[in-house]
Amino acid sequence: MRWHTLAVHAGLGHDPQTGAVMTPVYLTSTYAQKAPGIHKGYEYSRTHNPTRTALEMALAQLEGAKYALAFSSGLAATDAVLRLLSPGDHVIVSRDLYGGTYRIMRKVFEPWGIQFDFVDTTDPSKVEEAFRPNTRMVWIETPSNPLLYVSPIAALADLAHRWGAKLVVDNTFATPYLQAPLEAEADIVVHSVTKYIGGHSDLIMGAVMLNDAPTYEKLRFLQNAVGAVPAPMDCFLVLRGIKTLPLRMQKHCENAQKIAEFLATHPKVSRVYYPGLLTHPQYLLAKQQMKLPGGMVSFEAKVSSPEDLMPLWENLRIFTLAESLGGVESLINNPASLTHASIPEEERKAMGITPGLVRLSVGIEDTEDLIDDLANALNKIYKI
Ligand SMILES: *Cc1c(COP(=O)(O)O)cnc(C)c1O
């Protein structure tokens, strides 16, 4: 199946009982049994729910995976994958990544005895230097959040496997439509479904996709044993969102490319981070690894303090200042004070997340309206 067909038809198909075209929402916590253990495959909704089953099938199909598991948030999915590790294990992680992922590693799993090294994963030789005999996992975000650096999935998968480690790819920014990490031999894909897959900023959800049966069984056990599962109504909303994923991604990417080009020549912008610009350090890799460069654009405004950005927030009419990304509406964010505030200032600086860094989640509105909105607000930033 090609992409638009796949997105519209992924999941269980028509309801066999009624012919309902849309997946029914099974708002039930429990299921009748004929005799103890004699039932139709469903016992309790933490373990299984038919709406979630349909969603998990759809997610697996989108990612080209054998298995998918849905969780109550992207971080719950991250938590489940990190629980595959044991105290004493070592993990190599992208230096530039989502603040919450950094926080769960440093503040939750490090005290439990897992070691993390944050390195520049765009360069396989830097990753190779970081391997130790106890390295069990390489965790990358590509494109990364918020600087949109691109790491080479196939090369890192190969490297990880030579060291007997697993490669995990947080595919949130790219979505399964733009990038297929499992095809490039990554072992596990993690998503914040909250973002593009859900696509409408109306729910929180996460997912894990993979091909390896024993690892799937462990994660399935954790999903039920820990219990961070999504509600049936949210599963339905994501099934609905998935139907337009390729359509939305095409418009997100088209708008982002034009906005990145507009910003690149703007006098109040000193640097633009977008994998679709020739000036991006991994432009060629992105072209080869991704269908399109994505809907996220970051840029460095020429300001000396975060306060200088006030006129930007105050004068935007279409872009909303908010955390999160991937919805149909355009959002703007200052990573240093919002999404990445959980990273200590020194670390943030070392990562390149400066006070003047602005991250755009470019929506699917008309391109010209978005550019006019940015142009007007940027011009209100007073003389520097
Ligand atoms: C938002 C996000 C997460 C966390 O997902 P939640 O659904 O907010 O828990 C993880 N990785 C990336 C890249 C994200 O943007």
Short mmCIF file of N, CA, C and O in Angstrom, two decimals, residues 41-132:
data_model
loop_
_atom_site.label_atom_id
_atom_site.label_comp_id
_atom_site.label_asym_id
_atom_site.label_seq_id
_atom_site.Cartn_x
_atom_site.Cartn_y
_atom_site.Cartn_z
N GLY A 41 -10.90 -12.91 24.63
CA GLY A 41 -9.56 -12.35 24.45
C GLY A 41 -9.34 -11.06 25.23
O GLY A 41 -8.24 -10.52 25.26
N TYR A 42 -10.40 -10.57 25.84
CA TYR A 42 -10.28 -9.33 26.62
C TYR A 42 -10.73 -9.57 28.06
O TYR A 42 -11.78 -10.18 28.29
N GLU A 43 -9.90 -9.12 29.02
CA GLU A 43 -10.23 -9.33 30.44
C GLU A 43 -10.37 -8.02 31.20
O GLU A 43 -11.25 -7.84 32.02
N TYR A 44 -9.43 -7.11 30.93
CA TYR A 44 -9.35 -5.88 31.72
C TYR A 44 -8.63 -4.85 30.86
O TYR A 44 -7.66 -5.19 30.16
N SER A 45 -9.08 -3.60 30.86
CA SER A 45 -8.60 -2.65 29.84
C SER A 45 -7.19 -2.10 30.06
O SER A 45 -6.63 -1.49 29.16
N ARG A 46 -6.60 -2.34 31.23
CA ARG A 46 -5.17 -1.99 31.33
C ARG A 46 -4.37 -2.95 30.46
O ARG A 46 -3.40 -2.58 29.81
N THR A 47 -4.81 -4.22 30.44
CA THR A 47 -4.12 -5.26 29.67
C THR A 47 -4.42 -5.14 28.18
O THR A 47 -3.50 -5.14 27.36
N HIS A 48 -5.71 -5.03 27.83
CA HIS A 48 -6.14 -4.97 26.43
C HIS A 48 -7.40 -4.14 26.34
O HIS A 48 -8.28 -4.29 27.18
N ASN A 49 -7.51 -3.36 25.29
CA ASN A 49 -8.78 -2.71 24.97
C ASN A 49 -8.88 -2.71 23.45
O ASN A 49 -7.89 -2.40 22.77
N PRO A 50 -10.04 -3.07 22.89
CA PRO A 50 -10.12 -3.22 21.42
C PRO A 50 -9.78 -1.94 20.65
O PRO A 50 -9.20 -2.02 19.56
N THR A 51 -10.12 -0.77 21.20
CA THR A 51 -9.79 0.47 20.49
C THR A 51 -8.27 0.65 20.48
O THR A 51 -7.68 1.08 19.49
N ARG A 52 -7.64 0.30 21.61
CA ARG A 52 -6.17 0.40 21.67
C ARG A 52 -5.53 -0.64 20.75
O ARG A 52 -4.52 -0.35 20.10
N THR A 53 -6.11 -1.83 20.70
CA THR A 53 -5.57 -2.86 19.80
C THR A 53 -5.57 -2.34 18.35
O THR A 53 -4.59 -2.50 17.62
N ALA A 54 -6.69 -1.70 17.96
CA ALA A 54 -6.79 -1.17 16.59
C ALA A 54 -5.71 -0.11 16.37
O ALA A 54 -5.04 -0.09 15.33
N LEU A 55 -5.54 0.75 17.36
CA LEU A 55 -4.51 1.79 17.22
C LEU A 55 -3.11 1.18 17.14
O LEU A 55 -2.29 1.59 16.32
N GLU A 56 -2.84 0.21 17.98
CA GLU A 56 -1.50 -0.40 17.97
C GLU A 56 -1.22 -1.08 16.62
O GLU A 56 -0.11 -1.00 16.09
N MET A 57 -2.26 -1.67 16.03
CA MET A 57 -2.07 -2.26 14.70
C MET A 57 -1.77 -1.17 13.67
O MET A 57 -0.89 -1.32 12.82
N ALA A 58 -2.50 -0.07 13.77
CA ALA A 58 -2.29 1.03 12.83
C ALA A 58 -0.88 1.60 12.98
O ALA A 58 -0.19 1.86 11.98
N LEU A 59 -0.45 1.78 14.22
CA LEU A 59 0.89 2.35 14.47
C LEU A 59 1.98 1.43 13.94
O LEU A 59 2.97 1.88 13.36
N ALA A 60 1.80 0.12 14.12
CA ALA A 60 2.79 -0.84 13.61
C ALA A 60 2.85 -0.76 12.08
O ALA A 60 3.93 -0.72 11.49
N GLN A 61 1.68 -0.69 11.45
CA GLN A 61 1.66 -0.63 9.98
C GLN A 61 2.34 0.64 9.47
O GLN A 61 3.10 0.60 8.50
N LEU A 62 2.08 1.77 10.13
CA LEU A 62 2.68 3.03 9.69
C LEU A 62 4.20 2.97 9.77
O LEU A 62 4.91 3.47 8.89
N GLU A 63 4.70 2.38 10.86
CA GLU A 63 6.15 2.38 11.09
C GLU A 63 6.81 1.22 10.35
O GLU A 63 8.04 1.09 10.40
N GLY A 64 6.04 0.39 9.69
CA GLY A 64 6.60 -0.79 9.03
C GLY A 64 7.19 -1.76 10.05
O GLY A 64 8.21 -2.40 9.81
N ALA A 65 6.51 -1.87 11.20
CA ALA A 65 7.01 -2.69 12.31
C ALA A 65 6.11 -3.90 12.50
O ALA A 65 4.94 -3.89 12.13
N LYS A 66 6.65 -4.94 13.12
CA LYS A 66 5.82 -6.10 13.48
C LYS A 66 4.92 -5.76 14.65
O LYS A 66 3.80 -6.22 14.74
N TYR A 67 5.44 -4.97 15.58
CA TYR A 67 4.72 -4.70 16.83
C TYR A 67 4.69 -3.21 17.16
O TYR A 67 5.66 -2.50 16.87
N ALA A 68 3.60 -2.80 17.80
CA ALA A 68 3.54 -1.44 18.36
C ALA A 68 2.81 -1.51 19.70
O ALA A 68 1.92 -2.35 19.89
N LEU A 69 3.23 -0.66 20.62
CA LEU A 69 2.58 -0.57 21.93
C LEU A 69 2.28 0.90 22.20
O LEU A 69 3.14 1.76 21.99
N ALA A 70 1.06 1.17 22.65
CA ALA A 70 0.69 2.56 22.95
C ALA A 70 0.80 2.81 24.45
O ALA A 70 0.48 1.93 25.26
N PHE A 71 1.27 3.97 24.81
CA PHE A 71 1.45 4.37 26.21
C PHE A 71 0.73 5.70 26.47
O PHE A 71 0.39 6.42 25.52
N SER A 72 0.58 6.02 27.75
CA SER A 72 -0.20 7.22 28.09
C SER A 72 0.53 8.52 27.79
O SER A 72 -0.07 9.59 27.83
N SER A 73 1.83 8.47 27.50
CA SER A 73 2.56 9.66 27.06
C SER A 73 3.84 9.21 26.37
O SER A 73 4.24 8.04 26.50
N GLY A 74 4.49 10.13 25.68
CA GLY A 74 5.78 9.82 25.07
C GLY A 74 6.80 9.43 26.13
O GLY A 74 7.61 8.51 25.93
N LEU A 75 6.74 10.11 27.28
CA LEU A 75 7.70 9.78 28.33
C LEU A 75 7.41 8.43 28.98
O LEU A 75 8.33 7.75 29.42
N ALA A 76 6.13 8.02 29.02
CA ALA A 76 5.82 6.68 29.52
C ALA A 76 6.40 5.63 28.56
O ALA A 76 6.89 4.59 29.01
N ALA A 77 6.37 5.92 27.27
CA ALA A 77 6.97 5.00 26.28
C ALA A 77 8.49 4.96 26.49
O ALA A 77 9.11 3.89 26.49
N THR A 78 9.09 6.14 26.70
CA THR A 78 10.53 6.24 26.96
C THR A 78 10.90 5.45 28.21
O THR A 78 11.88 4.70 28.24
N ASP A 79 10.08 5.63 29.25
CA ASP A 79 10.30 4.93 30.53
C ASP A 79 10.30 3.42 30.31
O ASP A 79 11.18 2.72 30.82
N ALA A 80 9.34 2.92 29.54
CA ALA A 80 9.25 1.47 29.31
C ALA A 80 10.51 0.96 28.61
O ALA A 80 11.07 -0.07 29.00
N VAL A 81 10.99 1.70 27.62
CA VAL A 81 12.18 1.26 26.88
C VAL A 81 13.41 1.29 27.79
O VAL A 81 14.24 0.37 27.78
N LEU A 82 13.53 2.32 28.63
CA LEU A 82 14.69 2.40 29.53
C LEU A 82 14.65 1.31 30.60
O LEU A 82 15.69 0.90 31.12
N ARG A 83 13.44 0.80 30.92
CA ARG A 83 13.33 -0.29 31.89
C ARG A 83 13.85 -1.62 31.34
O ARG A 83 13.94 -2.61 32.08
N LEU A 84 14.17 -1.66 30.05
CA LEU A 84 14.80 -2.88 29.50
C LEU A 84 16.24 -3.01 30.02
O LEU A 84 16.85 -4.07 29.91
N LEU A 85 16.78 -1.89 30.57
CA LEU A 85 18.17 -1.88 31.05
C LEU A 85 18.26 -2.36 32.49
O LEU A 85 17.25 -2.43 33.20
N SER A 86 19.48 -2.68 32.91
CA SER A 86 19.72 -3.09 34.31
C SER A 86 20.76 -2.17 34.92
O SER A 86 21.58 -1.59 34.19
N PRO A 87 20.75 -2.06 36.26
CA PRO A 87 21.78 -1.23 36.92
C PRO A 87 23.18 -1.66 36.46
O PRO A 87 23.45 -2.85 36.31
N GLY A 88 24.02 -0.66 36.17
CA GLY A 88 25.37 -0.96 35.69
C GLY A 88 25.48 -0.81 34.17
O GLY A 88 26.57 -0.71 33.63
N ASP A 89 24.34 -0.78 33.49
CA ASP A 89 24.37 -0.62 32.03
C ASP A 89 24.70 0.83 31.67
O ASP A 89 24.41 1.76 32.42
N HIS A 90 25.25 0.98 30.47
CA HIS A 90 25.66 2.30 29.97
C HIS A 90 24.91 2.62 28.68
O HIS A 90 24.72 1.73 27.85
N VAL A 91 24.50 3.87 28.54
CA VAL A 91 23.73 4.30 27.36
C VAL A 91 24.40 5.53 26.74
O VAL A 91 24.80 6.45 27.46
N ILE A 92 24.52 5.53 25.42
CA ILE A 92 25.04 6.71 24.70
C ILE A 92 23.82 7.44 24.13
O ILE A 92 22.98 6.82 23.47
N VAL A 93 23.74 8.74 24.41
CA VAL A 93 22.54 9.51 24.06
C VAL A 93 22.92 10.75 23.26
O VAL A 93 23.96 11.36 23.50
N SER A 94 22.04 11.14 22.32
CA SER A 94 22.24 12.39 21.58
C SER A 94 22.34 13.55 22.57
O SER A 94 21.57 13.65 23.52
N ARG A 95 23.28 14.44 22.30
CA ARG A 95 23.51 15.57 23.17
C ARG A 95 22.34 16.55 23.14
O ARG A 95 21.96 17.13 24.14
N ASP A 96 21.80 16.72 21.96
CA ASP A 96 20.72 17.66 21.75
C ASP A 96 19.43 16.86 21.71
O ASP A 96 19.17 16.14 20.75
N LEU A 97 18.62 16.93 22.77
CA LEU A 97 17.38 16.15 22.76
C LEU A 97 16.33 16.77 23.66
O LEU A 97 16.60 17.69 24.42
N TYR A 98 15.12 16.22 23.53
CA TYR A 98 13.97 16.69 24.29
C TYR A 98 14.31 16.77 25.79
O TYR A 98 14.85 15.81 26.36
N GLY A 99 13.97 17.90 26.42
CA GLY A 99 14.32 18.13 27.82
C GLY A 99 13.78 17.07 28.77
O GLY A 99 14.46 16.67 29.71
N GLY A 100 12.58 16.58 28.51
CA GLY A 100 11.99 15.56 29.38
C GLY A 100 12.71 14.23 29.29
O GLY A 100 12.78 13.47 30.27
N THR A 101 13.27 13.92 28.13
CA THR A 101 14.04 12.69 27.96
C THR A 101 15.34 12.79 28.75
O THR A 101 15.74 11.87 29.46
N TYR A 102 15.97 13.97 28.65
CA TYR A 102 17.18 14.24 29.42
C TYR A 102 16.87 14.09 30.92
O TYR A 102 17.61 13.45 31.66
N ARG A 103 15.74 14.67 31.34
CA ARG A 103 15.39 14.65 32.77
C ARG A 103 15.12 13.24 33.28
O ARG A 103 15.60 12.86 34.34
N ILE A 104 14.37 12.41 32.52
CA ILE A 104 14.07 11.06 33.02
C ILE A 104 15.36 10.24 33.10
O ILE A 104 15.56 9.44 34.02
N MET A 105 16.30 10.49 32.16
CA MET A 105 17.57 9.76 32.20
C MET A 105 18.39 10.18 33.42
O MET A 105 18.82 9.36 34.21
N ARG A 106 18.57 11.50 33.56
CA ARG A 106 19.43 12.02 34.62
C ARG A 106 18.83 11.89 36.02
O ARG A 106 19.53 11.56 36.98
N LYS A 107 17.53 12.18 36.13
CA LYS A 107 16.92 12.28 37.46
C LYS A 107 16.21 11.01 37.92
O LYS A 107 15.96 10.84 39.09
N VAL A 108 15.82 10.15 36.98
CA VAL A 108 15.09 8.95 37.38
C VAL A 108 15.96 7.70 37.22
O VAL A 108 16.10 6.91 38.15
N PHE A 109 16.58 7.52 36.05
CA PHE A 109 17.31 6.27 35.81
C PHE A 109 18.76 6.30 36.28
O PHE A 109 19.30 5.26 36.65
N GLU A 110 19.39 7.48 36.29
CA GLU A 110 20.77 7.54 36.79
C GLU A 110 20.83 7.14 38.27
O GLU A 110 21.68 6.32 38.64
N PRO A 111 19.92 7.66 39.12
CA PRO A 111 19.94 7.21 40.52
C PRO A 111 19.70 5.71 40.69
O PRO A 111 20.03 5.14 41.73
N TRP A 112 19.11 5.06 39.68
CA TRP A 112 18.91 3.61 39.74
C TRP A 112 20.11 2.84 39.20
O TRP A 112 20.06 1.62 39.06
N GLY A 113 21.17 3.58 38.85
CA GLY A 113 22.41 2.89 38.48
C GLY A 113 22.66 2.73 37.00
O GLY A 113 23.54 1.98 36.58
N ILE A 114 21.87 3.41 36.16
CA ILE A 114 22.15 3.37 34.71
C ILE A 114 23.04 4.58 34.39
O ILE A 114 22.81 5.67 34.90
N GLN A 115 24.06 4.37 33.56
CA GLN A 115 24.97 5.47 33.22
C GLN A 115 24.64 6.02 31.84
O GLN A 115 24.41 5.24 30.91
N PHE A 116 24.63 7.34 31.73
CA PHE A 116 24.32 7.98 30.45
C PHE A 116 25.47 8.89 30.03
O PHE A 116 25.99 9.64 30.85
N ASP A 117 25.83 8.82 28.75
CA ASP A 117 26.82 9.73 28.18
C ASP A 117 26.14 10.49 27.06
O ASP A 117 25.62 9.86 26.13
N PHE A 118 26.15 11.81 27.13
CA PHE A 118 25.52 12.62 26.11
C PHE A 118 26.58 13.06 25.11
O PHE A 118 27.51 13.79 25.48
N VAL A 119 26.48 12.59 23.88
CA VAL A 119 27.52 12.88 22.88
C VAL A 119 26.89 13.38 21.58
O VAL A 119 25.68 13.29 21.38
N ASP A 120 27.75 13.90 20.71
CA ASP A 120 27.30 14.39 19.41
C ASP A 120 27.08 13.18 18.49
O ASP A 120 28.03 12.66 17.91
N THR A 121 25.82 12.75 18.37
CA THR A 121 25.55 11.53 17.60
C THR A 121 25.46 11.79 16.10
O THR A 121 25.22 10.86 15.33
N THR A 122 25.66 13.04 15.67
CA THR A 122 25.70 13.29 14.22
C THR A 122 27.00 12.73 13.65
O THR A 122 27.11 12.52 12.45
N ASP A 123 27.98 12.48 14.54
CA ASP A 123 29.30 12.03 14.12
C ASP A 123 29.57 10.62 14.68
O ASP A 123 29.86 10.46 15.87
N PRO A 124 29.48 9.56 13.83
CA PRO A 124 29.66 8.19 14.32
C PRO A 124 31.00 7.98 15.04
O PRO A 124 31.09 7.15 15.95
N SER A 125 32.05 8.74 14.66
CA SER A 125 33.34 8.51 15.33
C SER A 125 33.28 8.97 16.79
O SER A 125 33.90 8.36 17.67
N LYS A 126 32.49 10.01 17.08
CA LYS A 126 32.31 10.45 18.47
C LYS A 126 31.52 9.40 19.26
O LYS A 126 31.78 9.17 20.45
N VAL A 127 30.57 8.77 18.59
CA VAL A 127 29.78 7.73 19.25
C VAL A 127 30.68 6.51 19.53
O VAL A 127 30.65 5.94 20.62
N GLU A 128 31.49 6.18 18.55
CA GLU A 128 32.39 5.02 18.71
C GLU A 128 33.32 5.20 19.92
O GLU A 128 33.51 4.29 20.71
N GLU A 129 33.84 6.42 20.07
CA GLU A 129 34.73 6.72 21.21
C GLU A 129 34.03 6.53 22.55
O GLU A 129 34.68 6.28 23.57
N ALA A 130 32.70 6.69 22.56
CA ALA A 130 31.96 6.65 23.83
C ALA A 130 31.58 5.23 24.26
O ALA A 130 31.12 5.03 25.38
N PHE A 131 31.77 4.24 23.37
CA PHE A 131 31.39 2.86 23.73
C PHE A 131 32.25 2.32 24.86
O PHE A 131 33.44 2.58 24.93
N ARG A 132 31.59 1.57 25.75
CA ARG A 132 32.28 0.87 26.83
C ARG A 132 31.79 -0.58 26.79
O ARG A 132 30.79 -0.87 26.17
#
